[in-house]
Amino acid sequence: MRRVVPHSGCLEAERRRYRSFKIVNAHCDLSVLETFVPAMDAAVAALSTIDIVVVTAGDFATQPVLEQDLERTRQLLTVNFTNTVLFCELARTRLLARGGTLCVFSSVAGDRGRKPVILYGAAKAGLARYLEGLDHKYRAQGLRVVCVKPGFVKTSMTTGLKPPPFAGEADGVAADVVRAIDRGRPVVYTPRIWQLVMMVIRALPRFVMRRVEF
Ligand SMILES: NC(=O)c1ccc[n+]([C@@H]2O[C@H](COP(=O)([O-])OP(=O)(O)OC[C@H]3O[C@@H](n4cnc5c(N)ncnc54)[C@H](OP(=O)(O)O)[C@@H]3O)[C@@H](O)[C@H]2O)c1
């Protein structure tokens, strides 16, 4: 469980805003269910109430690696879908008590079945659909759900991969996410240009998707 804390000079206003926040740490491993409740309890005990939960954690491996390793695939699907959903279910019950925001990182990879990210994308697609359902069911009861769909962002997850056009930086993503939480937007593409990129990709016919490699 992580809190988005922007840290670049260009985000000084956001940084000032977060300076008054109390920061505490609790161990939460998305591959170990037993860590979820203690982590949430530790957060509630330290902060007395929770009104925003941001789930940024995610696992990644390339499609060729996953295709040759069923156990690695199981691990990635479990962390990115099953256990993220289970963690969100725990957060949902805590947040519904007073109202609040659940913000979770999915990916543009979930918007279309694409050759380079079939397995990773499938988990993110499922996650996005789950978050959409939560938004439909619980918005009226005070739970705001924000599904973040980053495009390619230069972070440790993408180290070693060739950045495509429109690759973003973490600080820009953090600023977009803070804005989306403030506004209660149910879905946010970041960097914003990826909303347009994915609109085009979603519209491509299947015979084109079979031929292209992205
Ligand atoms: N970077 C991109 O291009 C991109 C694009 C689309 C979506 N996303 C999504 O955006 C989110 C943030 O990714 P990022 O780019 O910031 O990658 P990152 O720098 O690798 O951050 C991922 C974080 O997830 C944590 N994590 C991994 N497995 C975990 C587990 N089992 N339990 C708890 N934490 C775990 C990692 O912790 P440790 O450091 O301790 O391993 C790391 O801090 C992810 O959900 C990712 O799928 C990223």
PDB file of C-alpha atoms and ligand atoms in Angstrom:
ATOM      1  CA  MET A   1       0.000   0.000   0.000  1.00  0.00           C
ATOM      2  CA  ARG A   2       1.583   3.262  -1.078  1.00  0.00           C
ATOM      3  CA  ARG A   3       0.698   6.908  -1.014  1.00  0.00           C
ATOM      4  CA  VAL A   4       1.386   9.034  -4.064  1.00  0.00           C
ATOM      5  CA  VAL A   5       3.859  11.704  -3.000  1.00  0.00           C
ATOM      6  CA  PRO A   6       5.079  13.811  -5.907  1.00  0.00           C
ATOM      7  CA  HIS A   7       8.664  14.860  -5.484  1.00  0.00           C
ATOM      8  CA  SER A   8       9.837  16.919  -8.456  1.00  0.00           C
ATOM      9  CA  GLY A   9      10.573  20.658  -8.330  1.00  0.00           C
ATOM     10  CA  CYS A  10       7.770  21.311 -10.808  1.00  0.00           C
ATOM     11  CA  LEU A  11       5.297  19.894  -8.313  1.00  0.00           C
ATOM     12  CA  GLU A  12       6.204  22.215  -5.442  1.00  0.00           C
ATOM     13  CA  ALA A  13       2.541  23.079  -4.765  1.00  0.00           C
ATOM     14  CA  GLU A  14       1.615  19.416  -4.344  1.00  0.00           C
ATOM     15  CA  ARG A  15       4.703  18.830  -2.254  1.00  0.00           C
ATOM     16  CA  ARG A  16       3.702  21.640   0.140  1.00  0.00           C
ATOM     17  CA  ARG A  17       0.243  20.143   0.366  1.00  0.00           C
ATOM     18  CA  TYR A  18       1.620  16.748   1.433  1.00  0.00           C
ATOM     19  CA  ARG A  19       4.185  18.147   3.860  1.00  0.00           C
ATOM     20  CA  SER A  20       1.653  18.190   6.689  1.00  0.00           C
ATOM     21  CA  PHE A  21       0.848  14.530   6.123  1.00  0.00           C
ATOM     22  CA  LYS A  22       2.017  11.928   8.560  1.00  0.00           C
ATOM     23  CA  ILE A  23       3.968   9.153   6.805  1.00  0.00           C
ATOM     24  CA  VAL A  24       4.072   5.685   8.304  1.00  0.00           C
ATOM     25  CA  ASN A  25       5.194   2.353   6.877  1.00  0.00           C
ATOM     26  CA  ALA A  26       3.573  -1.058   7.096  1.00  0.00           C
ATOM     27  CA  HIS A  27       4.633  -4.165   5.239  1.00  0.00           C
ATOM     28  CA  CYS A  28       2.113  -5.400   2.673  1.00  0.00           C
ATOM     29  CA  ASP A  29       3.150  -8.063   0.174  1.00  0.00           C
ATOM     30  CA  LEU A  30       0.565  -8.621  -2.530  1.00  0.00           C
ATOM     31  CA  SER A  31       1.700 -12.207  -2.936  1.00  0.00           C
ATOM     32  CA  VAL A  32       1.036 -12.965   0.759  1.00  0.00           C
ATOM     33  CA  LEU A  33      -2.620 -12.612   1.795  1.00  0.00           C
ATOM     34  CA  GLU A  34      -1.755 -12.754   5.504  1.00  0.00           C
ATOM     35  CA  THR A  35      -0.014  -9.366   5.285  1.00  0.00           C
ATOM     36  CA  PHE A  36      -3.108  -7.477   4.109  1.00  0.00           C
ATOM     37  CA  VAL A  37      -5.128  -7.093   7.307  1.00  0.00           C
ATOM     38  CA  PRO A  38      -2.124  -6.282   9.546  1.00  0.00           C
ATOM     39  CA  ALA A  39      -0.966  -3.646   7.038  1.00  0.00           C
ATOM     40  CA  MET A  40      -4.400  -2.057   6.885  1.00  0.00           C
ATOM     41  CA  ASP A  41      -4.770  -2.213  10.665  1.00  0.00           C
ATOM     42  CA  ALA A  42      -1.351  -0.596  11.101  1.00  0.00           C
ATOM     43  CA  ALA A  43      -2.348   2.204   8.740  1.00  0.00           C
ATOM     44  CA  VAL A  44      -5.636   2.803  10.567  1.00  0.00           C
ATOM     45  CA  ALA A  45      -3.892   2.707  13.960  1.00  0.00           C
ATOM     46  CA  ALA A  46      -1.262   5.209  12.846  1.00  0.00           C
ATOM     47  CA  LEU A  47      -3.519   7.563  10.928  1.00  0.00           C
ATOM     48  CA  SER A  48      -6.703   7.046  13.013  1.00  0.00           C
ATOM     49  CA  THR A  49      -8.820   7.160   9.840  1.00  0.00           C
ATOM     50  CA  ILE A  50      -8.201   6.369   6.211  1.00  0.00           C
ATOM     51  CA  ASP A  51      -9.913   8.336   3.471  1.00  0.00           C
ATOM     52  CA  ILE A  52      -7.725   7.534   0.460  1.00  0.00           C
ATOM     53  CA  VAL A  53      -6.122   4.227  -0.459  1.00  0.00           C
ATOM     54  CA  VAL A  54      -3.751   4.251  -3.444  1.00  0.00           C
ATOM     55  CA  VAL A  55      -2.599   0.902  -4.808  1.00  0.00           C
ATOM     56  CA  THR A  56       0.384   1.363  -7.122  1.00  0.00           C
ATOM     57  CA  ALA A  57       2.036  -2.023  -6.611  1.00  0.00           C
ATOM     58  CA  GLY A  58       2.266  -4.221  -9.652  1.00  0.00           C
ATOM     59  CA  ASP A  59       4.337  -7.001 -11.163  1.00  0.00           C
ATOM     60  CA  PHE A  60       5.717  -7.090 -14.703  1.00  0.00           C
ATOM     61  CA  ALA A  61       7.511  -9.545 -16.949  1.00  0.00           C
ATOM     62  CA  THR A  62       7.729  -9.598 -20.716  1.00  0.00           C
ATOM     63  CA  GLN A  63       5.428 -11.784 -22.779  1.00  0.00           C
ATOM     64  CA  PRO A  64       8.282 -14.084 -23.983  1.00  0.00           C
ATOM     65  CA  VAL A  65       9.410 -14.679 -20.383  1.00  0.00           C
ATOM     66  CA  LEU A  66       5.868 -15.424 -19.216  1.00  0.00           C
ATOM     67  CA  GLU A  67       5.110 -17.730 -22.139  1.00  0.00           C
ATOM     68  CA  GLN A  68       7.961 -19.992 -21.101  1.00  0.00           C
ATOM     69  CA  ASP A  69       7.292 -20.029 -17.372  1.00  0.00           C
ATOM     70  CA  LEU A  70       3.881 -21.061 -16.048  1.00  0.00           C
ATOM     71  CA  GLU A  71       4.862 -20.488 -12.414  1.00  0.00           C
ATOM     72  CA  ARG A  72       6.059 -16.948 -13.172  1.00  0.00           C
ATOM     73  CA  THR A  73       2.787 -16.346 -15.013  1.00  0.00           C
ATOM     74  CA  ARG A  74       0.749 -17.632 -12.080  1.00  0.00           C
ATOM     75  CA  GLN A  75       2.676 -15.307  -9.782  1.00  0.00           C
ATOM     76  CA  LEU A  76       2.097 -12.251 -11.986  1.00  0.00           C
ATOM     77  CA  LEU A  77      -1.603 -12.970 -12.509  1.00  0.00           C
ATOM     78  CA  THR A  78      -2.048 -13.518  -8.774  1.00  0.00           C
ATOM     79  CA  VAL A  79      -0.321 -10.283  -7.747  1.00  0.00           C
ATOM     80  CA  ASN A  80      -1.786  -8.093 -10.497  1.00  0.00           C
ATOM     81  CA  PHE A  81      -5.325  -9.422 -10.439  1.00  0.00           C
ATOM     82  CA  THR A  82      -6.509 -11.856  -7.741  1.00  0.00           C
ATOM     83  CA  ASN A  83      -4.611 -10.431  -4.794  1.00  0.00           C
ATOM     84  CA  THR A  84      -4.955  -6.810  -5.858  1.00  0.00           C
ATOM     85  CA  VAL A  85      -8.719  -7.347  -6.021  1.00  0.00           C
ATOM     86  CA  LEU A  86      -8.688  -9.025  -2.595  1.00  0.00           C
ATOM     87  CA  PHE A  87      -6.704  -6.122  -1.149  1.00  0.00           C
ATOM     88  CA  CYS A  88      -9.173  -3.691  -2.728  1.00  0.00           C
ATOM     89  CA  GLU A  89     -12.071  -5.631  -1.175  1.00  0.00           C
ATOM     90  CA  LEU A  90     -10.495  -5.074   2.225  1.00  0.00           C
ATOM     91  CA  ALA A  91      -9.944  -1.387   1.459  1.00  0.00           C
ATOM     92  CA  ARG A  92     -13.514  -1.084   0.166  1.00  0.00           C
ATOM     93  CA  THR A  93     -15.026  -2.238   3.445  1.00  0.00           C
ATOM     94  CA  ARG A  94     -12.826   0.155   5.441  1.00  0.00           C
ATOM     95  CA  LEU A  95     -13.476   3.121   3.142  1.00  0.00           C
ATOM     96  CA  LEU A  96     -17.224   2.570   2.924  1.00  0.00           C
ATOM     97  CA  ALA A  97     -17.561   3.127   6.655  1.00  0.00           C
ATOM     98  CA  ARG A  98     -16.922   6.884   6.226  1.00  0.00           C
ATOM     99  CA  GLY A  99     -16.684   7.403   2.471  1.00  0.00           C
ATOM    100  CA  GLY A 100     -13.402   7.834   0.675  1.00  0.00           C
ATOM    101  CA  THR A 101     -11.349   7.134  -2.426  1.00  0.00           C
ATOM    102  CA  LEU A 102      -9.857   3.905  -3.711  1.00  0.00           C
ATOM    103  CA  CYS A 103      -7.296   4.656  -6.418  1.00  0.00           C
ATOM    104  CA  VAL A 104      -5.719   1.692  -8.215  1.00  0.00           C
ATOM    105  CA  PHE A 105      -3.158   1.411 -11.012  1.00  0.00           C
ATOM    106  CA  SER A 106      -4.347  -0.672 -13.950  1.00  0.00           C
ATOM    107  CA  SER A 107      -2.753  -0.067 -17.377  1.00  0.00           C
ATOM    108  CA  VAL A 108      -3.474   0.831 -20.986  1.00  0.00           C
ATOM    109  CA  ALA A 109      -2.289  -2.749 -21.594  1.00  0.00           C
ATOM    110  CA  GLY A 110      -5.749  -3.872 -20.457  1.00  0.00           C
ATOM    111  CA  ASP A 111      -7.599  -1.887 -23.106  1.00  0.00           C
ATOM    112  CA  ARG A 112      -6.945  -4.308 -25.983  1.00  0.00           C
ATOM    113  CA  GLY A 113      -5.470  -7.788 -26.397  1.00  0.00           C
ATOM    114  CA  ARG A 114      -2.009  -6.962 -27.740  1.00  0.00           C
ATOM    115  CA  LYS A 115       0.783  -9.368 -28.707  1.00  0.00           C
ATOM    116  CA  PRO A 116       3.554  -7.940 -26.459  1.00  0.00           C
ATOM    117  CA  VAL A 117       1.432  -7.822 -23.275  1.00  0.00           C
ATOM    118  CA  ILE A 118      -1.180 -10.570 -23.526  1.00  0.00           C
ATOM    119  CA  LEU A 119      -0.828 -11.951 -19.992  1.00  0.00           C
ATOM    120  CA  TYR A 120       0.061  -8.731 -18.146  1.00  0.00           C
ATOM    121  CA  GLY A 121      -2.704  -6.961 -20.097  1.00  0.00           C
ATOM    122  CA  ALA A 122      -5.277  -9.636 -19.247  1.00  0.00           C
ATOM    123  CA  ALA A 123      -4.686  -9.129 -15.519  1.00  0.00           C
ATOM    124  CA  LYS A 124      -4.906  -5.337 -15.858  1.00  0.00           C
ATOM    125  CA  ALA A 125      -8.061  -5.639 -17.968  1.00  0.00           C
ATOM    126  CA  GLY A 126      -9.728  -7.738 -15.280  1.00  0.00           C
ATOM    127  CA  LEU A 127      -8.650  -5.265 -12.642  1.00  0.00           C
ATOM    128  CA  ALA A 128     -10.068  -2.327 -14.597  1.00  0.00           C
ATOM    129  CA  ARG A 129     -13.392  -4.128 -15.056  1.00  0.00           C
ATOM    130  CA  TYR A 130     -13.575  -4.874 -11.320  1.00  0.00           C
ATOM    131  CA  LEU A 131     -12.925  -1.198 -10.502  1.00  0.00           C
ATOM    132  CA  GLU A 132     -15.610  -0.130 -12.974  1.00  0.00           C
ATOM    133  CA  GLY A 133     -18.100  -2.390 -11.195  1.00  0.00           C
ATOM    134  CA  LEU A 134     -17.155  -0.940  -7.803  1.00  0.00           C
ATOM    135  CA  ASP A 135     -17.702   2.561  -9.161  1.00  0.00           C
ATOM    136  CA  HIS A 136     -21.140   1.631 -10.473  1.00  0.00           C
ATOM    137  CA  LYS A 137     -22.242  -0.055  -7.273  1.00  0.00           C
ATOM    138  CA  TYR A 138     -20.723   2.052  -4.504  1.00  0.00           C
ATOM    139  CA  ARG A 139     -20.373   5.623  -5.810  1.00  0.00           C
ATOM    140  CA  ALA A 140     -23.767   6.547  -4.378  1.00  0.00           C
ATOM    141  CA  GLN A 141     -22.663   5.192  -0.979  1.00  0.00           C
ATOM    142  CA  GLY A 142     -19.650   7.477  -0.867  1.00  0.00           C
ATOM    143  CA  LEU A 143     -16.883   5.310  -2.324  1.00  0.00           C
ATOM    144  CA  ARG A 144     -15.018   7.067  -5.125  1.00  0.00           C
ATOM    145  CA  VAL A 145     -13.041   4.685  -7.322  1.00  0.00           C
ATOM    146  CA  VAL A 146     -10.222   5.961  -9.537  1.00  0.00           C
ATOM    147  CA  CYS A 147      -8.763   3.552 -12.110  1.00  0.00           C
ATOM    148  CA  VAL A 148      -5.376   4.796 -13.331  1.00  0.00           C
ATOM    149  CA  LYS A 149      -4.313   3.690 -16.799  1.00  0.00           C
ATOM    150  CA  PRO A 150      -0.693   4.651 -17.355  1.00  0.00           C
ATOM    151  CA  GLY A 151       0.815   4.360 -20.797  1.00  0.00           C
ATOM    152  CA  PHE A 152       4.533   3.620 -20.977  1.00  0.00           C
ATOM    153  CA  VAL A 153       6.222   5.381 -18.043  1.00  0.00           C
ATOM    154  CA  LYS A 154       9.968   5.444 -17.378  1.00  0.00           C
ATOM    155  CA  THR A 155      10.264   3.688 -14.015  1.00  0.00           C
ATOM    156  CA  SER A 156      12.153   0.714 -12.633  1.00  0.00           C
ATOM    157  CA  MET A 157       9.443  -1.506 -14.159  1.00  0.00           C
ATOM    158  CA  THR A 158      10.363  -0.453 -17.692  1.00  0.00           C
ATOM    159  CA  THR A 159      14.137  -0.282 -17.255  1.00  0.00           C
ATOM    160  CA  GLY A 160      15.744  -2.008 -20.221  1.00  0.00           C
ATOM    161  CA  LEU A 161      12.661  -1.651 -22.456  1.00  0.00           C
ATOM    162  CA  LYS A 162      12.808   0.682 -25.449  1.00  0.00           C
ATOM    163  CA  PRO A 163      10.584   3.700 -24.647  1.00  0.00           C
ATOM    164  CA  PRO A 164       7.892   4.183 -27.320  1.00  0.00           C
ATOM    165  CA  PRO A 165       6.735   7.633 -28.467  1.00  0.00           C
ATOM    166  CA  PHE A 166       4.748   9.401 -25.717  1.00  0.00           C
ATOM    167  CA  ALA A 167       6.660   7.670 -22.884  1.00  0.00           C
ATOM    168  CA  GLY A 168       5.996   9.557 -19.646  1.00  0.00           C
ATOM    169  CA  GLU A 169       7.801  10.378 -16.406  1.00  0.00           C
ATOM    170  CA  ALA A 170       6.687   9.334 -12.913  1.00  0.00           C
ATOM    171  CA  ASP A 171       6.280  12.919 -11.665  1.00  0.00           C
ATOM    172  CA  GLY A 172       3.813  13.748 -14.426  1.00  0.00           C
ATOM    173  CA  VAL A 173       1.850  10.588 -13.667  1.00  0.00           C
ATOM    174  CA  ALA A 174       1.769  11.460  -9.957  1.00  0.00           C
ATOM    175  CA  ALA A 175       0.390  14.932 -10.727  1.00  0.00           C
ATOM    176  CA  ASP A 176      -2.320  13.455 -12.999  1.00  0.00           C
ATOM    177  CA  VAL A 177      -3.274  10.950 -10.307  1.00  0.00           C
ATOM    178  CA  VAL A 178      -3.526  13.585  -7.562  1.00  0.00           C
ATOM    179  CA  ARG A 179      -5.772  15.669  -9.832  1.00  0.00           C
ATOM    180  CA  ALA A 180      -7.949  12.645 -10.654  1.00  0.00           C
ATOM    181  CA  ILE A 181      -8.350  11.829  -6.956  1.00  0.00           C
ATOM    182  CA  ASP A 182      -9.279  15.443  -6.171  1.00  0.00           C
ATOM    183  CA  ARG A 183     -11.865  15.432  -8.947  1.00  0.00           C
ATOM    184  CA  GLY A 184     -13.102  11.886  -8.337  1.00  0.00           C
ATOM    185  CA  ARG A 185     -12.562  10.887 -11.956  1.00  0.00           C
ATOM    186  CA  PRO A 186     -13.363   7.180 -12.390  1.00  0.00           C
ATOM    187  CA  VAL A 187     -10.727   6.609 -15.109  1.00  0.00           C
ATOM    188  CA  VAL A 188      -7.553   8.530 -15.834  1.00  0.00           C
ATOM    189  CA  TYR A 189      -5.135   7.936 -18.707  1.00  0.00           C
ATOM    190  CA  THR A 190      -1.651   9.237 -17.992  1.00  0.00           C
ATOM    191  CA  PRO A 191       0.219  10.828 -19.707  1.00  0.00           C
ATOM    192  CA  ARG A 192      -3.060  12.201 -21.131  1.00  0.00           C
ATOM    193  CA  ILE A 193      -2.055  11.575 -24.756  1.00  0.00           C
ATOM    194  CA  TRP A 194      -2.554   7.840 -24.108  1.00  0.00           C
ATOM    195  CA  GLN A 195      -6.305   8.353 -23.973  1.00  0.00           C
ATOM    196  CA  LEU A 196      -6.164   9.319 -27.650  1.00  0.00           C
ATOM    197  CA  VAL A 197      -3.634   6.613 -28.515  1.00  0.00           C
ATOM    198  CA  MET A 198      -5.812   3.926 -26.948  1.00  0.00           C
ATOM    199  CA  MET A 199      -8.957   5.275 -28.594  1.00  0.00           C
ATOM    200  CA  VAL A 200      -7.261   4.623 -31.932  1.00  0.00           C
ATOM    201  CA  ILE A 201      -5.927   1.199 -30.887  1.00  0.00           C
ATOM    202  CA  ARG A 202      -9.338   0.126 -29.561  1.00  0.00           C
ATOM    203  CA  ALA A 203     -10.858   1.047 -32.929  1.00  0.00           C
ATOM    204  CA  LEU A 204      -8.417  -1.026 -35.005  1.00  0.00           C
ATOM    205  CA  PRO A 205     -10.057  -4.046 -36.627  1.00  0.00           C
ATOM    206  CA  ARG A 206      -8.915  -7.516 -35.601  1.00  0.00           C
ATOM    207  CA  PHE A 207      -7.223  -8.278 -38.940  1.00  0.00           C
ATOM    208  CA  VAL A 208      -4.976  -5.241 -38.347  1.00  0.00           C
ATOM    209  CA  MET A 209      -4.214  -6.278 -34.753  1.00  0.00           C
ATOM    210  CA  ARG A 210      -3.105  -9.701 -36.053  1.00  0.00           C
ATOM    211  CA  ARG A 211      -0.535  -8.052 -38.320  1.00  0.00           C
ATOM    212  CA  VAL A 212       0.932  -5.342 -36.091  1.00  0.00           C
ATOM    213  CA  GLU A 213       3.482  -6.046 -33.370  1.00  0.00           C
ATOM    214  CA  PHE A 214       2.567  -3.407 -30.748  1.00  0.00           C
TER     215      PHE A 214
HETATM  216  N1  LIG B   1       5.805   1.915 -15.842  1.00  0.00           N
HETATM  217  C1  LIG B   1       4.881   1.720 -16.789  1.00  0.00           C
HETATM  218  O1  LIG B   1       5.130   1.916 -17.993  1.00  0.00           O
HETATM  219  C2  LIG B   1       3.499   1.266 -16.401  1.00  0.00           C
HETATM  220  C3  LIG B   1       2.540   1.232 -17.418  1.00  0.00           C
HETATM  221  C4  LIG B   1       1.258   0.825 -17.106  1.00  0.00           C
HETATM  222  C5  LIG B   1       0.925   0.477 -15.816  1.00  0.00           C
HETATM  223  N2  LIG B   1       1.883   0.508 -14.852  1.00  0.00           N
HETATM  224  C6  LIG B   1       1.472   0.119 -13.502  1.00  0.00           C
HETATM  225  O2  LIG B   1       1.754   1.188 -12.640  1.00  0.00           O
HETATM  226  C7  LIG B   1       2.030   0.688 -11.325  1.00  0.00           C
HETATM  227  C8  LIG B   1       3.311   1.285 -10.836  1.00  0.00           C
HETATM  228  O3  LIG B   1       4.364   0.763 -11.632  1.00  0.00           O
HETATM  229  P1  LIG B   1       5.789   1.469 -11.753  1.00  0.00           P
HETATM  230  O4  LIG B   1       6.016   1.772 -13.163  1.00  0.00           O
HETATM  231  O5  LIG B   1       5.911   2.536 -10.715  1.00  0.00           O
HETATM  232  O6  LIG B   1       6.709   0.219 -11.434  1.00  0.00           O
HETATM  233  P2  LIG B   1       7.758   0.010 -10.288  1.00  0.00           P
HETATM  234  O7  LIG B   1       8.621   1.188 -10.170  1.00  0.00           O
HETATM  235  O8  LIG B   1       8.380  -1.319 -10.574  1.00  0.00           O
HETATM  236  O9  LIG B   1       6.825  -0.074  -9.049  1.00  0.00           O
HETATM  237  C9  LIG B   1       6.062  -1.226  -8.809  1.00  0.00           C
HETATM  238  C10 LIG B   1       5.986  -1.348  -7.329  1.00  0.00           C
HETATM  239  O10 LIG B   1       5.197  -2.493  -7.045  1.00  0.00           O
HETATM  240  C11 LIG B   1       5.803  -3.106  -5.927  1.00  0.00           C
HETATM  241  N3  LIG B   1       5.504  -4.521  -5.890  1.00  0.00           N
HETATM  242  C12 LIG B   1       5.807  -5.481  -6.787  1.00  0.00           C
HETATM  243  N4  LIG B   1       5.358  -6.670  -6.374  1.00  0.00           N
HETATM  244  C13 LIG B   1       4.779  -6.453  -5.165  1.00  0.00           C
HETATM  245  C14 LIG B   1       4.153  -7.290  -4.224  1.00  0.00           C
HETATM  246  N5  LIG B   1       4.029  -8.609  -4.416  1.00  0.00           N
HETATM  247  N6  LIG B   1       3.662  -6.739  -3.090  1.00  0.00           N
HETATM  248  C15 LIG B   1       3.783  -5.418  -2.862  1.00  0.00           C
HETATM  249  N7  LIG B   1       4.379  -4.553  -3.721  1.00  0.00           N
HETATM  250  C16 LIG B   1       4.872  -5.089  -4.859  1.00  0.00           C
HETATM  251  C17 LIG B   1       7.311  -2.907  -6.114  1.00  0.00           C
HETATM  252  O11 LIG B   1       7.900  -2.984  -4.849  1.00  0.00           O
HETATM  253  P3  LIG B   1       9.450  -3.298  -4.712  1.00  0.00           P
HETATM  254  O12 LIG B   1      10.144  -2.098  -5.236  1.00  0.00           O
HETATM  255  O13 LIG B   1       9.595  -3.515  -3.265  1.00  0.00           O
HETATM  256  O14 LIG B   1       9.685  -4.519  -5.543  1.00  0.00           O
HETATM  257  C18 LIG B   1       7.364  -1.511  -6.705  1.00  0.00           C
HETATM  258  O15 LIG B   1       7.517  -0.547  -5.708  1.00  0.00           O
HETATM  259  C19 LIG B   1       2.035  -0.838 -11.465  1.00  0.00           C
HETATM  260  O16 LIG B   1       0.802  -1.342 -11.043  1.00  0.00           O
HETATM  261  C20 LIG B   1       2.222  -1.069 -12.954  1.00  0.00           C
HETATM  262  O17 LIG B   1       1.679  -2.303 -13.356  1.00  0.00           O
HETATM  263  C21 LIG B   1       3.158   0.907 -15.110  1.00  0.00           C
END
